[in-house]
PDB file of C-alpha atoms in Angstrom:
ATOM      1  CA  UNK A   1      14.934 -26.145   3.164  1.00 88.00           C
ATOM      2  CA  UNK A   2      18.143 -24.664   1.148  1.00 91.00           C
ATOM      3  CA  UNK A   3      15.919 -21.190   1.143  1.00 89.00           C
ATOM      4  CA  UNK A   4      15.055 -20.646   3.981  1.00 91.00           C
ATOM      5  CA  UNK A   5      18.396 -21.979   5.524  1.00 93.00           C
ATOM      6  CA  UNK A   6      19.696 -19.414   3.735  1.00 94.00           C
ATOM      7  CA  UNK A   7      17.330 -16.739   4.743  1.00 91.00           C
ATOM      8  CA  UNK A   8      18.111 -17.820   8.306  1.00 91.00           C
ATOM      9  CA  UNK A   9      22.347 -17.323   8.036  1.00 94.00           C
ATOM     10  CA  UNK A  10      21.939 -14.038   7.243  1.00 92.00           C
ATOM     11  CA  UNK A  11      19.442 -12.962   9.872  1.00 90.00           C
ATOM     12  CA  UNK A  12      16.224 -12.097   7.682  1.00 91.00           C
ATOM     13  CA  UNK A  13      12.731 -12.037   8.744  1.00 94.00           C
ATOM     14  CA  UNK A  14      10.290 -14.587   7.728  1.00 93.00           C
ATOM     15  CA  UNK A  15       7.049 -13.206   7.653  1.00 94.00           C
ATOM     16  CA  UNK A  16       3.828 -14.839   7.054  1.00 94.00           C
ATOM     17  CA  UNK A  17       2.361 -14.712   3.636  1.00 93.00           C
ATOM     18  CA  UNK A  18      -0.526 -16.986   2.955  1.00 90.00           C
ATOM     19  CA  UNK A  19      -0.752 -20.177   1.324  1.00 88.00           C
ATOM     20  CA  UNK A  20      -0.457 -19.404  -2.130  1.00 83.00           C
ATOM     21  CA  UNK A  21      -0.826 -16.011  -4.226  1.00 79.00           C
ATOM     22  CA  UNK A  22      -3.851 -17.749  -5.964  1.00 82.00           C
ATOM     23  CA  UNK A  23      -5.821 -18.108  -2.742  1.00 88.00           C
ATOM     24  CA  UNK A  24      -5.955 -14.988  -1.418  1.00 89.00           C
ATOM     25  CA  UNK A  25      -8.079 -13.527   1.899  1.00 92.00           C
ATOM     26  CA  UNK A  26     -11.316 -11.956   0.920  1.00 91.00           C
ATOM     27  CA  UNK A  27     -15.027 -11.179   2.444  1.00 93.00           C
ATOM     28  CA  UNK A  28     -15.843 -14.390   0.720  1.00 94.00           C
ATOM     29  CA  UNK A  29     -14.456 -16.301   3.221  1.00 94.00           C
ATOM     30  CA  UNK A  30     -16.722 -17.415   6.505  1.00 95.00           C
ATOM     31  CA  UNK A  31     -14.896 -16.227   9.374  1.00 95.00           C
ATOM     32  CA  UNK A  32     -13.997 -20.118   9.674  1.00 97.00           C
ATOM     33  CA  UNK A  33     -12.328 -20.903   6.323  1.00 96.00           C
ATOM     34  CA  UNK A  34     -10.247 -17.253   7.294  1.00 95.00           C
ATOM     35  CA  UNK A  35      -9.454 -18.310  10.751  1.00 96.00           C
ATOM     36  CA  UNK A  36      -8.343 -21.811   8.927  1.00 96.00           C
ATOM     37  CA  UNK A  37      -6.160 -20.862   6.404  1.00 95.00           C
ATOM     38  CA  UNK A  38      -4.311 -17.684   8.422  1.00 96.00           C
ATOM     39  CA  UNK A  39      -3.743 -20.625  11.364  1.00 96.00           C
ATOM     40  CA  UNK A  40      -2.345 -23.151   8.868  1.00 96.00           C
ATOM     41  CA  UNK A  41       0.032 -20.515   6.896  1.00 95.00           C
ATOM     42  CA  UNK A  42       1.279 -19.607  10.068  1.00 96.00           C
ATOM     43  CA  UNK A  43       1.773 -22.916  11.569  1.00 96.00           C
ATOM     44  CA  UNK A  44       2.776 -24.296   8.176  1.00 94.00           C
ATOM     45  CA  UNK A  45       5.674 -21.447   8.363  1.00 93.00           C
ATOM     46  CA  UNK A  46       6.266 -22.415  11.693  1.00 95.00           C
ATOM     47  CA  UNK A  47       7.520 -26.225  10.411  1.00 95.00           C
ATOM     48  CA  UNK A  48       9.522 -24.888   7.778  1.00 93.00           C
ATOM     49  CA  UNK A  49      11.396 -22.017   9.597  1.00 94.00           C
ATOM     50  CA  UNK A  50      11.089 -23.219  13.409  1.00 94.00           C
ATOM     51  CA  UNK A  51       9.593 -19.863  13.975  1.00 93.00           C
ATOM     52  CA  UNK A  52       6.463 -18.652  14.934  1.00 96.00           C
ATOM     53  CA  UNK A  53       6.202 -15.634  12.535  1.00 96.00           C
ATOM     54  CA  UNK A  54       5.844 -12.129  14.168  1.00 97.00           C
ATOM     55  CA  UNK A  55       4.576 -10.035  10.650  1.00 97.00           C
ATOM     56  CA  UNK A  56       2.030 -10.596   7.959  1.00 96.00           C
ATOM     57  CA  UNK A  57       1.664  -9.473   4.174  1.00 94.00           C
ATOM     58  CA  UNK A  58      -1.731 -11.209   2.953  1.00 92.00           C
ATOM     59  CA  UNK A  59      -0.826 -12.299  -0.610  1.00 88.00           C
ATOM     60  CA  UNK A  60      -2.415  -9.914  -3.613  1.00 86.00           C
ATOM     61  CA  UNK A  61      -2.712  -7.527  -0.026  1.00 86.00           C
ATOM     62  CA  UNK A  62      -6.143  -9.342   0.320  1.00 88.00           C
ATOM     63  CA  UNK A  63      -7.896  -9.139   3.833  1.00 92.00           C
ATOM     64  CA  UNK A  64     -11.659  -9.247   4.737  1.00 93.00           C
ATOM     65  CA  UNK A  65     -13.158  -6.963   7.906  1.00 93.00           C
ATOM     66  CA  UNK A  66     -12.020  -9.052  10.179  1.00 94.00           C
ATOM     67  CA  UNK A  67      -8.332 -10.177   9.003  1.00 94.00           C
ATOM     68  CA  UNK A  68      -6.421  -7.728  11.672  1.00 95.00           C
ATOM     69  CA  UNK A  69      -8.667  -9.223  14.516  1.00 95.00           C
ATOM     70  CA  UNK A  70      -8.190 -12.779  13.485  1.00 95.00           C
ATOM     71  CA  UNK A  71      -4.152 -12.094  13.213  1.00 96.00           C
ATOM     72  CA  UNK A  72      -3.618 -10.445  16.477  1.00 95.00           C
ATOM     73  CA  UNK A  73      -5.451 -13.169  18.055  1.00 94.00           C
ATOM     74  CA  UNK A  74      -3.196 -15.385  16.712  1.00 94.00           C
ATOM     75  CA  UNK A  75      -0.394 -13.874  17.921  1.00 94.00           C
ATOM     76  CA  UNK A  76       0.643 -11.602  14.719  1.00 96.00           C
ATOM     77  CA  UNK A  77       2.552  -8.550  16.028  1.00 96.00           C
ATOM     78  CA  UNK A  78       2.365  -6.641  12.545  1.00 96.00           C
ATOM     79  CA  UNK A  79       0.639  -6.243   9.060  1.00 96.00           C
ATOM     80  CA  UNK A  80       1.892  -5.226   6.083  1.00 94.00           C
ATOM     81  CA  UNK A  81      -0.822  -5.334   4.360  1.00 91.00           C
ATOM     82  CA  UNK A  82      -2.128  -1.425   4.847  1.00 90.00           C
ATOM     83  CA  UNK A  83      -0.279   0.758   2.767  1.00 90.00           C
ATOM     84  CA  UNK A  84      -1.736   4.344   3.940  1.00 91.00           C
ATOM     85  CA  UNK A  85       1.315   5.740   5.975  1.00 92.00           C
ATOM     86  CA  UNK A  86       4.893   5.540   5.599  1.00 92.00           C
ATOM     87  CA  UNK A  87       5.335   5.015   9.697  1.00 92.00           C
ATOM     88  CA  UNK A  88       4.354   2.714  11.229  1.00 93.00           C
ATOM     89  CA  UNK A  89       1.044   3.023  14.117  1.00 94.00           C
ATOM     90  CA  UNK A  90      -0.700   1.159  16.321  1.00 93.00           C
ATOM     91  CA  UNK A  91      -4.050  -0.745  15.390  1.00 93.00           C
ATOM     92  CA  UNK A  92      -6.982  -1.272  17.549  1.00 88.00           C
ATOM     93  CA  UNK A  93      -7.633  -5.027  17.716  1.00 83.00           C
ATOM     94  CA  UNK A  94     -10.015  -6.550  20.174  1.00 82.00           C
ATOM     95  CA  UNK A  95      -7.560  -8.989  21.572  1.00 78.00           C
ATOM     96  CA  UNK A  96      -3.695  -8.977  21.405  1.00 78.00           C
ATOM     97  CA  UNK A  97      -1.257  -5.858  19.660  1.00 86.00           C
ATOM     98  CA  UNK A  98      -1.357  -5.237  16.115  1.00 94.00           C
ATOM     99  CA  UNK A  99       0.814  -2.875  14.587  1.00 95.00           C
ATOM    100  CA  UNK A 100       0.595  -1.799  10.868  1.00 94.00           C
ATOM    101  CA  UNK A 101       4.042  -1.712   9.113  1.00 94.00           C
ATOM    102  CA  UNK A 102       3.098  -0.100   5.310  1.00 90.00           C
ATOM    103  CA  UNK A 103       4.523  -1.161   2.680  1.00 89.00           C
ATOM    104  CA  UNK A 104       5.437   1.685  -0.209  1.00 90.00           C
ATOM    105  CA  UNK A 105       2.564   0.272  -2.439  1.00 89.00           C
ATOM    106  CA  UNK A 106       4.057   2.696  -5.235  1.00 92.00           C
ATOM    107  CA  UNK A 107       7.406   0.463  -5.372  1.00 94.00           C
ATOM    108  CA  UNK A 108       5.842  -2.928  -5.027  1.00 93.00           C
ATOM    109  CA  UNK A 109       7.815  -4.638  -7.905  1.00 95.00           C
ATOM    110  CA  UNK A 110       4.552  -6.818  -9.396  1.00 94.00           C
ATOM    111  CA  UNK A 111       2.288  -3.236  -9.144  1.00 93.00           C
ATOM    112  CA  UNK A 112       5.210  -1.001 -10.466  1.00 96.00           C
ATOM    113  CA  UNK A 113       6.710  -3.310 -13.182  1.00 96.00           C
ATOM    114  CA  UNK A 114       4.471  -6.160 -13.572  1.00 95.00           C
ATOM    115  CA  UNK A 115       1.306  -4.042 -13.818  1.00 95.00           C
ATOM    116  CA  UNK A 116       2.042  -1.086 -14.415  1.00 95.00           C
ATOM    117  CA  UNK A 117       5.400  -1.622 -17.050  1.00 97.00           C
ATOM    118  CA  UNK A 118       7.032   1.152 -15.411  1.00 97.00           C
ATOM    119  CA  UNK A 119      10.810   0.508 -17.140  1.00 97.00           C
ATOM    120  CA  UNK A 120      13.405  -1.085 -14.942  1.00 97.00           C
ATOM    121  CA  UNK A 121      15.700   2.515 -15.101  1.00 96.00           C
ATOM    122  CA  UNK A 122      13.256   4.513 -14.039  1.00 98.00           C
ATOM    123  CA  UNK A 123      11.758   2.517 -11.409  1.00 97.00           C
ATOM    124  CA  UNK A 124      15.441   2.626  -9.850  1.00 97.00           C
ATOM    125  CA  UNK A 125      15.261   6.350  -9.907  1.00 98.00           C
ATOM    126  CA  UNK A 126      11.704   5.838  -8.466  1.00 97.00           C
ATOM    127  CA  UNK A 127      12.990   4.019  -5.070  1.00 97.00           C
ATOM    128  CA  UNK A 128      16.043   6.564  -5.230  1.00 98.00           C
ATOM    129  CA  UNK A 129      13.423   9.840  -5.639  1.00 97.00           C
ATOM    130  CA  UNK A 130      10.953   8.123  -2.897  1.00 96.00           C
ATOM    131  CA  UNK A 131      14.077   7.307  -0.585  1.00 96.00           C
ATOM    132  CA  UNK A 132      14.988  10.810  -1.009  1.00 96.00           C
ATOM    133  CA  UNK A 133      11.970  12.490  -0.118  1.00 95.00           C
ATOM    134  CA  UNK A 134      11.356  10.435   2.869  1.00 95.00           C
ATOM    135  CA  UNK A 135      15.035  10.830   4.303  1.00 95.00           C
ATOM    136  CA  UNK A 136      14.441  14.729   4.350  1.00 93.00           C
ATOM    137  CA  UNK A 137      10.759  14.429   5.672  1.00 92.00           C
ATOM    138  CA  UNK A 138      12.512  11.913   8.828  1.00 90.00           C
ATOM    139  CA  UNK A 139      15.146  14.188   9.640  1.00 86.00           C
ATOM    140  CA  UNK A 140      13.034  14.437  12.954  1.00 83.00           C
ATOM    141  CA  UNK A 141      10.899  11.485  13.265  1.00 83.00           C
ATOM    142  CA  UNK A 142      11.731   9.344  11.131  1.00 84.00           C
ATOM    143  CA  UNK A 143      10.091   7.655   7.771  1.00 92.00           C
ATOM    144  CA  UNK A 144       9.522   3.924   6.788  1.00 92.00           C
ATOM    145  CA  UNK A 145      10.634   2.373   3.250  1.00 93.00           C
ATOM    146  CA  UNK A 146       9.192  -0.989   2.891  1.00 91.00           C
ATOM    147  CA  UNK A 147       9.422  -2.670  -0.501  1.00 91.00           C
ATOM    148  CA  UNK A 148       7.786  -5.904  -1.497  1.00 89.00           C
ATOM    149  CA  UNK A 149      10.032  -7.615  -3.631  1.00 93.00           C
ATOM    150  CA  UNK A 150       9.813 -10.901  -5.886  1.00 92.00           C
ATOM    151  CA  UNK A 151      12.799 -12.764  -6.486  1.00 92.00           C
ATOM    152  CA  UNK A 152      11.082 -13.903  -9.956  1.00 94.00           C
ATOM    153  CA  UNK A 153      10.427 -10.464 -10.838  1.00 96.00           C
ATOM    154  CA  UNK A 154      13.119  -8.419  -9.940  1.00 97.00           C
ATOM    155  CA  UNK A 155      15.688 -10.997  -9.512  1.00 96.00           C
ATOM    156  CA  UNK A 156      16.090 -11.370 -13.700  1.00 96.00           C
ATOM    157  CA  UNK A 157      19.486 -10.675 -14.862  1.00 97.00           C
ATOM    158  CA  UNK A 158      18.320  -7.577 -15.966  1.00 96.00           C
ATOM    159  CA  UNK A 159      16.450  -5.970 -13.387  1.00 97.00           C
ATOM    160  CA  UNK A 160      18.683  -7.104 -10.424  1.00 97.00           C
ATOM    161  CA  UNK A 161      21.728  -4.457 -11.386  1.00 97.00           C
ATOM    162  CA  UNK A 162      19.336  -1.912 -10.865  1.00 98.00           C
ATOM    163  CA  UNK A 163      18.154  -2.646  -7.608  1.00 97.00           C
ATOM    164  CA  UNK A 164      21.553  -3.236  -6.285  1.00 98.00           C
ATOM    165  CA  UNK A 165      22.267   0.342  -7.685  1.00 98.00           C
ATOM    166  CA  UNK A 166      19.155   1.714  -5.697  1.00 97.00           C
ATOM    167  CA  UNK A 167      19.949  -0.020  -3.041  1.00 97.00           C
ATOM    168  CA  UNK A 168      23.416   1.204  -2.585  1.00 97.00           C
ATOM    169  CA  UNK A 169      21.973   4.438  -2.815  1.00 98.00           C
ATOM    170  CA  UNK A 170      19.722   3.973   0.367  1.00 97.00           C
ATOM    171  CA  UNK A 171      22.727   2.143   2.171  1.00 95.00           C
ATOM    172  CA  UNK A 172      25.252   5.442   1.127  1.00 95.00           C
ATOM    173  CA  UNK A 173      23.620   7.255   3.781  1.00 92.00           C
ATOM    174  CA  UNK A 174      25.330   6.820   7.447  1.00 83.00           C
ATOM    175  CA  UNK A 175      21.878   7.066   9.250  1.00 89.00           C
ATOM    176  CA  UNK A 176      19.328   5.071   7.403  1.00 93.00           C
ATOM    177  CA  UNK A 177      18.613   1.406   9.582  1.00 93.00           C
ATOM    178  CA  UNK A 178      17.961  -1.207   7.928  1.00 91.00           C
ATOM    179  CA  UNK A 179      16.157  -3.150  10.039  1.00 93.00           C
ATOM    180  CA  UNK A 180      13.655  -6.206  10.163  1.00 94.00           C
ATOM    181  CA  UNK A 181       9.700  -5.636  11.030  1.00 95.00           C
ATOM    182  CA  UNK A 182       9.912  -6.873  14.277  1.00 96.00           C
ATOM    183  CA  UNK A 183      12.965  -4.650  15.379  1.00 95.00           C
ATOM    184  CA  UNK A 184      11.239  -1.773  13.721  1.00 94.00           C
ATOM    185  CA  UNK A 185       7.368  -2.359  15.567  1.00 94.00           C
ATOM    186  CA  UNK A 186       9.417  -3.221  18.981  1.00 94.00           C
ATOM    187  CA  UNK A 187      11.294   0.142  18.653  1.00 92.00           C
ATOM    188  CA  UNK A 188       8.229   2.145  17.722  1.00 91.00           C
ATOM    189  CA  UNK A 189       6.594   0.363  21.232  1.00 89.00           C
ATOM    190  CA  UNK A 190       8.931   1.160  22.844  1.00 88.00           C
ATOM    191  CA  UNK A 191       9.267   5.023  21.579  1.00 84.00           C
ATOM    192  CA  UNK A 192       5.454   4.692  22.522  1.00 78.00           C
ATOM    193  CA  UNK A 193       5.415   3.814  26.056  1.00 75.00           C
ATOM    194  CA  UNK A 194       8.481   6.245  27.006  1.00 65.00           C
TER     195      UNK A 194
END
């Protein structure tokens, strides 16, 4: 409750995120257990945060065939979870709006140092060099910059510096938004239907 009280004061988004990173979403699943354990993560969420949540990021990225449909029926306005853009589009469910909100798969702090050891320095300089590129490249339409971060992972005393430096780096600039999922797919909706 302290967390996500926390979370709450300062006007984050809570998105959904499974049950647990060990049980992720896969083909494996009958279209049953999915539709089970995407309705109880969401309504389990719901308890906690006394919000129904409006995004999704399957855990491990994990999704089967039919994990968009089975989200936008449930009322999911975006997915994280495809990480082939860096703005954000419109899916094509059969039932409800889905929007896909990519996450920079590159800078996902369990891929980048986790998996991959990429040093803590220079994978500040990557989210500076990636920020960089994509704030000339938006000068006209704009670009997204979506990192997955763990607080166990890049939250250790010394890792955290460094993304505070990065950070600052993003937040120098007068005309970057930072902004939460939902304000970012409602302004893309509504840049779509004008």
């Amino acid at each position: 409750p302290y967390l996500v009280e926390y979370i709450q004061e300062r006007k984050c988004e809570i998105i959904g995120h499974g049950i647990s990173a060990s049980q992720m979403i896969t083909s494996n699943m009958t279209e049953k257990e999915e539709r089970e354990y995407i309705k109880y993560s969401i309504e389990t969420l719901q308890e906690a945060t006394g919000h129904y949540p409006n995004g999704w990021l399957g855990p491990e990225f994990g999704e089967s065939s039919r994990t968009p449909q089975i989200l936008a029926k449930e009322g999911i306005q975006y997915i994280c979870d495809w990480v082939n853009d860096d703005q954000p589009y419109r899916m094509e469910p059969d039932a409800g709006n889905l929007f896909a909100l990519p996450v920079s798969w590159d800078l996902d702090d369990i891929h980048a140092l986790w998996r991959r050891s990429v040093k803590i320095d220079r994978y500040c300089r990557m989210i500076k060099e990636n920020f960089d590129t994509l704030y000339e490249e938006g000068e006209s339409s704009g670009r997204l910059l979506v990192l997955n971060l763990h607080p166990w992972l890049i939250g250790q005393p010394f890792r955290i510096g460094h993304l505070e430096d990065a950070l600052a780096h993003i937040a120098g600039y007068s005309d970057v938004w930072s902004a939460t999922g939902t304000e970012i797919i409602d302004w893309f909706r509504n840049a779509q239907t004008s």
